[in-house]
PDB file of C-alpha atoms and ligand atoms in Angstrom:
ATOM      1  CA  MET A   1      16.840   4.413 -23.079  1.00 73.00           C
ATOM      2  CA  ASP A   2      20.106   4.514 -21.939  1.00 84.00           C
ATOM      3  CA  GLY A   3      21.762   1.168 -22.247  1.00 85.00           C
ATOM      4  CA  ARG A   4      23.603   1.442 -18.814  1.00 92.00           C
ATOM      5  CA  TRP A   5      20.025   1.200 -17.001  1.00 93.00           C
ATOM      6  CA  LEU A   6      19.461  -2.287 -18.382  1.00 93.00           C
ATOM      7  CA  GLU A   7      23.102  -3.125 -17.753  1.00 94.00           C
ATOM      8  CA  VAL A   8      22.696  -1.857 -14.021  1.00 95.00           C
ATOM      9  CA  ASP A   9      19.233  -3.662 -13.595  1.00 94.00           C
ATOM     10  CA  SER A  10      20.881  -6.902 -14.679  1.00 95.00           C
ATOM     11  CA  PHE A  11      23.600  -6.375 -12.298  1.00 96.00           C
ATOM     12  CA  LEU A  12      21.546  -5.561  -9.319  1.00 96.00           C
ATOM     13  CA  GLU A  13      19.108  -8.639 -10.226  1.00 96.00           C
ATOM     14  CA  GLU A  14      21.907 -10.974 -10.408  1.00 96.00           C
ATOM     15  CA  GLN A  15      23.314  -9.605  -6.945  1.00 97.00           C
ATOM     16  CA  LEU A  16      19.812  -9.068  -5.210  1.00 98.00           C
ATOM     17  CA  LEU A  17      17.452 -11.409  -6.767  1.00 97.00           C
ATOM     18  CA  GLY A  18      19.555 -14.331  -8.221  1.00 94.00           C
ATOM     19  CA  SER A  19      17.532 -16.921 -10.533  1.00 95.00           C
ATOM     20  CA  ASP A  20      13.836 -17.483  -9.646  1.00 96.00           C
ATOM     21  CA  PRO A  21      12.483 -20.143 -12.081  1.00 97.00           C
ATOM     22  CA  VAL A  22       8.872 -19.687 -10.820  1.00 97.00           C
ATOM     23  CA  LEU A  23       8.806 -16.031 -11.635  1.00 98.00           C
ATOM     24  CA  GLU A  24      10.908 -16.749 -14.990  1.00 97.00           C
ATOM     25  CA  ALA A  25       8.147 -19.062 -15.992  1.00 98.00           C
ATOM     26  CA  THR A  26       5.298 -16.727 -15.236  1.00 98.00           C
ATOM     27  CA  LEU A  27       7.021 -13.839 -17.638  1.00 98.00           C
ATOM     28  CA  ALA A  28       7.232 -16.476 -20.256  1.00 98.00           C
ATOM     29  CA  ALA A  29       3.922 -17.761 -19.930  1.00 98.00           C
ATOM     30  CA  ASN A  30       2.793 -14.054 -20.242  1.00 98.00           C
ATOM     31  CA  ALA A  31       4.827 -13.803 -23.404  1.00 98.00           C
ATOM     32  CA  ALA A  32       3.762 -16.829 -25.067  1.00 98.00           C
ATOM     33  CA  ALA A  33      -0.104 -15.846 -24.340  1.00 98.00           C
ATOM     34  CA  GLY A  34       0.624 -12.454 -26.034  1.00 98.00           C
ATOM     35  CA  LEU A  35       0.257 -10.296 -22.850  1.00 98.00           C
ATOM     36  CA  PRO A  36       2.017  -6.912 -22.824  1.00 97.00           C
ATOM     37  CA  SER A  37       5.071  -6.705 -21.221  1.00 95.00           C
ATOM     38  CA  ILE A  38       3.980  -4.188 -18.666  1.00 96.00           C
ATOM     39  CA  ASP A  39       4.612  -5.929 -15.256  1.00 97.00           C
ATOM     40  CA  VAL A  40       6.610  -4.266 -12.658  1.00 97.00           C
ATOM     41  CA  ALA A  41      10.025  -4.807 -13.376  1.00 96.00           C
ATOM     42  CA  PRO A  42      11.848  -7.322 -11.141  1.00 96.00           C
ATOM     43  CA  LEU A  43      13.477  -5.083  -8.746  1.00 96.00           C
ATOM     44  CA  ALA A  44      10.024  -3.492  -8.301  1.00 97.00           C
ATOM     45  CA  GLY A  45       8.501  -6.800  -7.774  1.00 98.00           C
ATOM     46  CA  LYS A  46      11.058  -7.149  -4.892  1.00 98.00           C
ATOM     47  CA  LEU A  47      10.059  -3.796  -3.410  1.00 98.00           C
ATOM     48  CA  LEU A  48       6.425  -4.690  -3.239  1.00 98.00           C
ATOM     49  CA  HIS A  49       7.439  -7.890  -1.598  1.00 98.00           C
ATOM     50  CA  LEU A  50       9.724  -6.060   0.930  1.00 98.00           C
ATOM     51  CA  LEU A  51       7.079  -3.597   1.710  1.00 98.00           C
ATOM     52  CA  ALA A  52       4.569  -6.144   2.546  1.00 98.00           C
ATOM     53  CA  LEU A  53       7.329  -8.073   4.737  1.00 98.00           C
ATOM     54  CA  MET A  54       8.118  -4.897   6.527  1.00 97.00           C
ATOM     55  CA  ILE A  55       4.593  -4.202   7.488  1.00 97.00           C
ATOM     56  CA  GLY A  56       3.607  -7.763   8.281  1.00 97.00           C
ATOM     57  CA  ALA A  57       0.860  -7.454   5.728  1.00 97.00           C
ATOM     58  CA  ARG A  58      -1.806 -10.116   5.665  1.00 97.00           C
ATOM     59  CA  ARG A  59      -4.246  -8.596   3.454  1.00 98.00           C
ATOM     60  CA  ILE A  60      -3.342  -7.050   0.318  1.00 98.00           C
ATOM     61  CA  LEU A  61      -5.347  -5.651  -2.438  1.00 98.00           C
ATOM     62  CA  GLU A  62      -3.881  -5.066  -5.916  1.00 98.00           C
ATOM     63  CA  ILE A  63      -6.014  -3.175  -8.971  1.00 98.00           C
ATOM     64  CA  GLY A  64      -4.468  -4.361 -12.081  1.00 98.00           C
ATOM     65  CA  THR A  65      -3.419  -8.043 -12.351  1.00 98.00           C
ATOM     66  CA  LEU A  66      -2.287  -8.797 -16.130  1.00 98.00           C
ATOM     67  CA  GLY A  67      -0.383 -12.043 -15.572  1.00 98.00           C
ATOM     68  CA  GLY A  68       0.040 -11.976 -11.998  1.00 98.00           C
ATOM     69  CA  TYR A  69       3.710 -11.244 -11.764  1.00 98.00           C
ATOM     70  CA  SER A  70       3.504  -8.471  -9.255  1.00 98.00           C
ATOM     71  CA  THR A  71       0.705 -10.707  -7.274  1.00 98.00           C
ATOM     72  CA  ILE A  72       3.104 -13.497  -6.936  1.00 98.00           C
ATOM     73  CA  TRP A  73       5.838 -11.352  -5.808  1.00 98.00           C
ATOM     74  CA  MET A  74       3.239  -9.894  -2.989  1.00 98.00           C
ATOM     75  CA  ALA A  75       1.765 -13.199  -2.253  1.00 98.00           C
ATOM     76  CA  ARG A  76       5.211 -14.677  -1.395  1.00 98.00           C
ATOM     77  CA  ALA A  77       5.407 -12.355   1.610  1.00 98.00           C
ATOM     78  CA  LEU A  78       2.159 -13.385   3.419  1.00 97.00           C
ATOM     79  CA  GLY A  79       2.392 -15.469   6.269  1.00 83.00           C
ATOM     80  CA  GLU A  80      -0.296 -18.235   7.447  1.00 84.00           C
ATOM     81  CA  GLY A  81      -3.819 -17.243   6.412  1.00 92.00           C
ATOM     82  CA  GLY A  82      -2.746 -14.281   4.501  1.00 97.00           C
ATOM     83  CA  ARG A  83      -4.622 -13.077   1.333  1.00 98.00           C
ATOM     84  CA  VAL A  84      -4.159 -11.180  -2.015  1.00 98.00           C
ATOM     85  CA  ILE A  85      -7.263 -10.000  -3.672  1.00 98.00           C
ATOM     86  CA  THR A  86      -6.398  -8.730  -7.193  1.00 98.00           C
ATOM     87  CA  LEU A  87      -8.470  -6.982  -9.750  1.00 98.00           C
ATOM     88  CA  GLU A  88      -8.680  -7.642 -13.491  1.00 98.00           C
ATOM     89  CA  ALA A  89     -10.715  -6.456 -16.167  1.00 98.00           C
ATOM     90  CA  ASP A  90      -9.505  -8.418 -19.038  1.00 98.00           C
ATOM     91  CA  GLU A  91     -10.752 -12.106 -19.246  1.00 98.00           C
ATOM     92  CA  ARG A  92      -7.620 -13.505 -20.841  1.00 98.00           C
ATOM     93  CA  HIS A  93      -5.080 -11.730 -18.602  1.00 98.00           C
ATOM     94  CA  ALA A  94      -7.249 -13.217 -15.706  1.00 98.00           C
ATOM     95  CA  GLU A  95      -6.982 -16.723 -17.330  1.00 98.00           C
ATOM     96  CA  VAL A  96      -3.114 -16.620 -17.885  1.00 98.00           C
ATOM     97  CA  ALA A  97      -2.935 -14.911 -14.247  1.00 98.00           C
ATOM     98  CA  ARG A  98      -4.656 -17.968 -12.597  1.00 98.00           C
ATOM     99  CA  ALA A  99      -2.347 -20.572 -14.342  1.00 98.00           C
ATOM    100  CA  ASN A 100       0.495 -18.586 -13.163  1.00 98.00           C
ATOM    101  CA  PHE A 101      -0.786 -18.642  -9.675  1.00 98.00           C
ATOM    102  CA  ALA A 102      -1.210 -22.443  -9.756  1.00 98.00           C
ATOM    103  CA  ARG A 103       2.385 -23.051 -11.181  1.00 97.00           C
ATOM    104  CA  ALA A 104       3.637 -20.787  -8.730  1.00 97.00           C
ATOM    105  CA  GLY A 105       1.991 -22.741  -5.714  1.00 97.00           C
ATOM    106  CA  VAL A 106       0.235 -19.617  -4.223  1.00 97.00           C
ATOM    107  CA  ALA A 107      -3.187 -20.019  -5.707  1.00 97.00           C
ATOM    108  CA  ASP A 108      -4.617 -20.645  -2.134  1.00 96.00           C
ATOM    109  CA  ARG A 109      -3.642 -17.215  -1.062  1.00 97.00           C
ATOM    110  CA  ILE A 110      -4.982 -15.298  -3.875  1.00 98.00           C
ATOM    111  CA  GLU A 111      -8.311 -14.418  -5.296  1.00 98.00           C
ATOM    112  CA  LEU A 112      -8.605 -13.150  -8.544  1.00 98.00           C
ATOM    113  CA  ARG A 113     -11.936 -10.874  -9.088  1.00 98.00           C
ATOM    114  CA  LEU A 114     -12.860 -10.397 -12.866  1.00 98.00           C
ATOM    115  CA  GLY A 115     -14.444  -7.069 -13.798  1.00 98.00           C
ATOM    116  CA  ARG A 116     -13.737  -3.218 -14.081  1.00 98.00           C
ATOM    117  CA  ALA A 117     -12.327  -2.550 -10.735  1.00 98.00           C
ATOM    118  CA  LEU A 118     -14.593   0.405 -10.608  1.00 98.00           C
ATOM    119  CA  ASP A 119     -17.314  -2.248 -10.426  1.00 98.00           C
ATOM    120  CA  THR A 120     -15.608  -4.720  -8.090  1.00 98.00           C
ATOM    121  CA  LEU A 121     -14.122  -2.120  -5.624  1.00 98.00           C
ATOM    122  CA  PRO A 122     -17.470  -1.551  -3.784  1.00 98.00           C
ATOM    123  CA  GLY A 123     -17.901  -5.142  -3.191  1.00 97.00           C
ATOM    124  CA  LEU A 124     -14.688  -5.253  -1.029  1.00 98.00           C
ATOM    125  CA  VAL A 125     -16.276  -2.795   1.675  1.00 97.00           C
ATOM    126  CA  GLY A 126     -17.095  -5.712   3.854  1.00 94.00           C
ATOM    127  CA  GLU A 127     -13.759  -7.392   3.525  1.00 92.00           C
ATOM    128  CA  ALA A 128     -11.640  -4.029   4.473  1.00 84.00           C
ATOM    129  CA  PRO A 129      -9.338  -2.890   5.801  1.00 97.00           C
ATOM    130  CA  PHE A 130      -6.104  -3.876   3.527  1.00 98.00           C
ATOM    131  CA  ASP A 131      -2.849  -3.587   4.863  1.00 98.00           C
ATOM    132  CA  LEU A 132      -1.237  -2.653   1.457  1.00 98.00           C
ATOM    133  CA  ILE A 133      -2.785  -1.659  -1.585  1.00 98.00           C
ATOM    134  CA  PHE A 134      -1.095  -1.470  -5.066  1.00 98.00           C
ATOM    135  CA  ILE A 135      -2.713   0.464  -7.657  1.00 98.00           C
ATOM    136  CA  ASP A 136      -1.493  -0.670 -11.197  1.00 98.00           C
ATOM    137  CA  ALA A 137      -4.322  -0.578 -13.685  1.00 98.00           C
ATOM    138  CA  ASP A 138      -5.634   2.263 -16.099  1.00 98.00           C
ATOM    139  CA  LYS A 139      -4.179   5.529 -15.243  1.00 97.00           C
ATOM    140  CA  PRO A 140      -7.090   7.696 -15.793  1.00 97.00           C
ATOM    141  CA  ALA A 141      -9.030   6.149 -13.042  1.00 98.00           C
ATOM    142  CA  MET A 142      -6.034   6.673 -10.485  1.00 98.00           C
ATOM    143  CA  PRO A 143      -7.872   9.485  -8.613  1.00 98.00           C
ATOM    144  CA  ASP A 144     -10.861   6.972  -8.102  1.00 98.00           C
ATOM    145  CA  TYR A 145      -8.656   4.375  -7.105  1.00 98.00           C
ATOM    146  CA  LEU A 146      -7.173   6.435  -4.403  1.00 98.00           C
ATOM    147  CA  SER A 147     -10.560   7.411  -2.915  1.00 98.00           C
ATOM    148  CA  TRP A 148     -11.636   3.761  -2.908  1.00 98.00           C
ATOM    149  CA  ALA A 149      -8.160   2.814  -1.278  1.00 98.00           C
ATOM    150  CA  LEU A 150      -8.896   5.184   1.415  1.00 98.00           C
ATOM    151  CA  LYS A 151     -12.316   3.647   1.899  1.00 97.00           C
ATOM    152  CA  LEU A 152     -10.632   0.163   2.141  1.00 98.00           C
ATOM    153  CA  SER A 153      -7.774   1.153   4.341  1.00 98.00           C
ATOM    154  CA  ARG A 154      -7.373   1.839   8.003  1.00 97.00           C
ATOM    155  CA  PRO A 155      -4.324   3.791   9.888  1.00 97.00           C
ATOM    156  CA  GLY A 156      -1.077   2.452   8.770  1.00 98.00           C
ATOM    157  CA  THR A 157      -2.173   1.276   5.332  1.00 98.00           C
ATOM    158  CA  VAL A 158       0.445   1.478   2.689  1.00 98.00           C
ATOM    159  CA  ILE A 159      -0.652   2.583  -0.790  1.00 98.00           C
ATOM    160  CA  VAL A 160       1.299   2.022  -3.956  1.00 98.00           C
ATOM    161  CA  GLY A 161       0.509   3.467  -7.149  1.00 98.00           C
ATOM    162  CA  ASP A 162       2.972   2.652 -10.339  1.00 97.00           C
ATOM    163  CA  ASN A 163       3.905   4.657 -13.475  1.00 95.00           C
ATOM    164  CA  VAL A 164       3.581   8.088 -11.820  1.00 96.00           C
ATOM    165  CA  VAL A 165       6.722   9.750 -13.936  1.00 96.00           C
ATOM    166  CA  ARG A 166       5.788   8.323 -17.596  1.00 92.00           C
ATOM    167  CA  GLY A 167       9.009   9.306 -19.220  1.00 93.00           C
ATOM    168  CA  GLY A 168       9.247  12.474 -17.280  1.00 92.00           C
ATOM    169  CA  GLN A 169       5.781  13.944 -18.670  1.00 92.00           C
ATOM    170  CA  VAL A 170       4.274  14.008 -15.246  1.00 93.00           C
ATOM    171  CA  ALA A 171       6.167  17.292 -14.757  1.00 93.00           C
ATOM    172  CA  GLY A 172       4.715  18.859 -17.617  1.00 88.00           C
ATOM    173  CA  PRO A 173       1.592  21.477 -17.791  1.00 87.00           C
ATOM    174  CA  ALA A 174      -1.886  19.920 -17.001  1.00 79.00           C
ATOM    175  CA  SER A 175      -2.644  18.292 -19.994  1.00 79.00           C
ATOM    176  CA  SER A 176      -5.586  16.758 -21.878  1.00 85.00           C
ATOM    177  CA  ASP A 177      -4.042  13.600 -21.956  1.00 93.00           C
ATOM    178  CA  PRO A 178      -6.363  11.523 -19.608  1.00 94.00           C
ATOM    179  CA  TRP A 179      -3.688   9.144 -18.573  1.00 94.00           C
ATOM    180  CA  LEU A 180      -1.523  11.910 -17.771  1.00 95.00           C
ATOM    181  CA  ARG A 181      -4.100  14.073 -15.700  1.00 95.00           C
ATOM    182  CA  GLY A 182      -5.083  10.916 -13.896  1.00 97.00           C
ATOM    183  CA  VAL A 183      -1.520  10.569 -12.629  1.00 97.00           C
ATOM    184  CA  GLN A 184      -1.318  14.023 -11.851  1.00 96.00           C
ATOM    185  CA  ARG A 185      -4.266  14.520  -9.825  1.00 97.00           C
ATOM    186  CA  PHE A 186      -3.417  11.190  -7.794  1.00 98.00           C
ATOM    187  CA  LEU A 187       0.065  12.800  -7.051  1.00 98.00           C
ATOM    188  CA  GLU A 188      -1.870  16.011  -6.004  1.00 97.00           C
ATOM    189  CA  MET A 189      -4.518  14.107  -3.947  1.00 98.00           C
ATOM    190  CA  ILE A 190      -1.741  12.430  -2.174  1.00 98.00           C
ATOM    191  CA  GLY A 191      -0.016  15.877  -1.091  1.00 97.00           C
ATOM    192  CA  GLU A 192      -3.332  17.581  -0.409  1.00 97.00           C
ATOM    193  CA  ASP A 193      -5.195  15.042   1.875  1.00 97.00           C
ATOM    194  CA  ASP A 194      -4.491  15.188   5.582  1.00 96.00           C
ATOM    195  CA  ARG A 195      -5.164  11.444   5.806  1.00 97.00           C
ATOM    196  CA  LEU A 196      -2.186  10.435   3.651  1.00 98.00           C
ATOM    197  CA  THR A 197       1.669  11.237   3.835  1.00 97.00           C
ATOM    198  CA  GLY A 198       3.514  10.136   0.626  1.00 98.00           C
ATOM    199  CA  THR A 199       6.581  10.217  -1.674  1.00 98.00           C
ATOM    200  CA  ALA A 200       7.277   9.383  -5.219  1.00 98.00           C
ATOM    201  CA  LEU A 201      10.512   8.211  -6.631  1.00 97.00           C
ATOM    202  CA  GLN A 202      11.878   8.189 -10.230  1.00 96.00           C
ATOM    203  CA  VAL A 203      12.915   4.847 -11.655  1.00 95.00           C
ATOM    204  CA  VAL A 204      15.162   4.004 -14.519  1.00 94.00           C
ATOM    205  CA  GLY A 205      15.855   0.850 -15.669  1.00 90.00           C
ATOM    206  CA  ALA A 206      14.192  -2.089 -17.702  1.00 82.00           C
ATOM    207  CA  ARG A 207      10.728  -0.344 -17.962  1.00 84.00           C
ATOM    208  CA  GLY A 208      12.658   3.088 -19.289  1.00 91.00           C
ATOM    209  CA  TRP A 209      12.109   6.178 -17.128  1.00 94.00           C
ATOM    210  CA  ASP A 210       9.277   5.925 -14.861  1.00 95.00           C
ATOM    211  CA  GLY A 211       8.405   6.029 -11.056  1.00 96.00           C
ATOM    212  CA  LEU A 212       6.382   5.096  -8.043  1.00 97.00           C
ATOM    213  CA  ALA A 213       4.366   6.713  -5.432  1.00 98.00           C
ATOM    214  CA  ILE A 214       4.326   5.473  -1.885  1.00 98.00           C
ATOM    215  CA  ALA A 215       1.767   6.842   0.856  1.00 98.00           C
ATOM    216  CA  VAL A 216       0.866   5.618   4.223  1.00 98.00           C
ATOM    217  CA  VAL A 217      -2.500   6.247   5.912  1.00 98.00           C
ATOM    218  CA  ARG A 218      -1.768   8.550   8.902  1.00 96.00           C
ATOM    219  CA  GLU A 219      -2.454   7.315  12.604  1.00 87.00           C
ATOM    220  CA  ARG A 220      -3.865  10.928  13.231  1.00 81.00           C
ATOM    221  CA  PRO A 221      -3.972  14.009  11.136  1.00 74.00           C
ATOM    222  CA  PRO A 222      -0.780  16.173  11.347  1.00 78.00           C
ATOM    223  CA  ALA A 223      -0.680  18.566  14.232  1.00 74.00           C
TER     224      ALA A 223
HETATM  225  C1  SAM B 301       0.260  -2.575 -15.944  1.00 94.73           C
HETATM  226  S1  SAM B 301      -0.902  -3.993 -16.060  1.00 94.73           S
HETATM  227  C2  SAM B 301      -0.825  -4.873 -14.391  1.00 94.73           C
HETATM  228  C3  SAM B 301       0.767  -5.137 -14.054  1.00 94.73           C
HETATM  229  C4  SAM B 301       0.687  -6.133 -13.102  1.00 94.73           C
HETATM  230  N1  SAM B 301       0.372  -5.471 -11.476  1.00 94.73           N
HETATM  231  C5  SAM B 301       2.286  -6.591 -12.629  1.00 94.73           C
HETATM  232  O1  SAM B 301       3.082  -5.858 -12.439  1.00 94.73           O
HETATM  233  O2  SAM B 301       2.566  -7.967 -12.946  1.00 94.73           O
HETATM  234  C6  SAM B 301      -2.532  -3.056 -15.955  1.00 94.73           C
HETATM  235  C7  SAM B 301      -3.679  -4.219 -15.703  1.00 94.73           C
HETATM  236  O3  SAM B 301      -4.736  -3.818 -15.316  1.00 94.73           O
HETATM  237  C8  SAM B 301      -5.891  -3.970 -16.227  1.00 94.73           C
HETATM  238  N2  SAM B 301      -6.795  -2.908 -16.305  1.00 94.73           N
HETATM  239  C9  SAM B 301      -7.119  -2.136 -17.228  1.00 94.73           C
HETATM  240  N3  SAM B 301      -8.141  -1.174 -16.868  1.00 94.73           N
HETATM  241  C10 SAM B 301      -8.682  -2.027 -15.488  1.00 94.73           C
HETATM  242  C11 SAM B 301      -9.789  -1.666 -15.084  1.00 94.73           C
HETATM  243  N4  SAM B 301     -10.616  -0.470 -15.303  1.00 94.73           N
HETATM  244  N5  SAM B 301     -10.311  -2.392 -13.890  1.00 94.73           N
HETATM  245  C12 SAM B 301      -9.301  -3.702 -13.575  1.00 94.73           C
HETATM  246  N6  SAM B 301      -8.275  -3.953 -14.462  1.00 94.73           N
HETATM  247  C13 SAM B 301      -8.071  -2.969 -15.555  1.00 94.73           C
HETATM  248  C14 SAM B 301      -5.322  -4.527 -17.480  1.00 94.73           C
HETATM  249  O4  SAM B 301      -5.963  -5.100 -18.346  1.00 94.73           O
HETATM  250  C15 SAM B 301      -3.936  -4.831 -17.071  1.00 94.73           C
HETATM  251  O5  SAM B 301      -3.807  -6.106 -17.072  1.00 94.73           O
END
């Protein structure tokens, strides 16, 4: 990792995010509980927050909670009556996340559903559509999560997928690595599906060299 990436991240965080004791306490609680530090970087958390604000999101779905760092960023963008549903398979992660939500004062806006996402997603059909869907769990299942996101969306829904560059590996040959294949198929699906229009951005910084994909469900198919 290039040391300048970290320097620039710190500079941008200082200029644009400032100090945030609640989110800092969230990361400290995650570390104290031994959770892996694979939450989105602060600047990416702010991007999720901004996307939610831009579209006036009232219903947000997150797949992959960890300690709830990204969940809190998104929950903070919700207006009155808004809700985030976040899906997490690991009981320990869920426990830490729930404590973080309470400390951050956003527990009333967040519902954490424990279980493998492919088991809990079908239960959300009656609660759709979501305005913003953030996919950030196990990468081999990303194509399945995108199919579910489409089922749980409406025209205008924004879908974000994290970790789509993986240190540049994404551009390599189709691989037998299920993580990489999941990401490659996810991107291919966004490019191929007429219901979606999307892009992806490479990101360097505190999380190394990675990237995120953003797509929107079209109002109507392209002419
Ligand atoms: C990258 S972390 C999520 C980080 C979080 N979105 C953030 O930025 O703060 C991925 C999480 O997905 C969870 N996960 C992995 N496989 C899952 C599955 N099949 N269903 C639900 N959650 C899963 C992991 O336990 C982990 O907590």
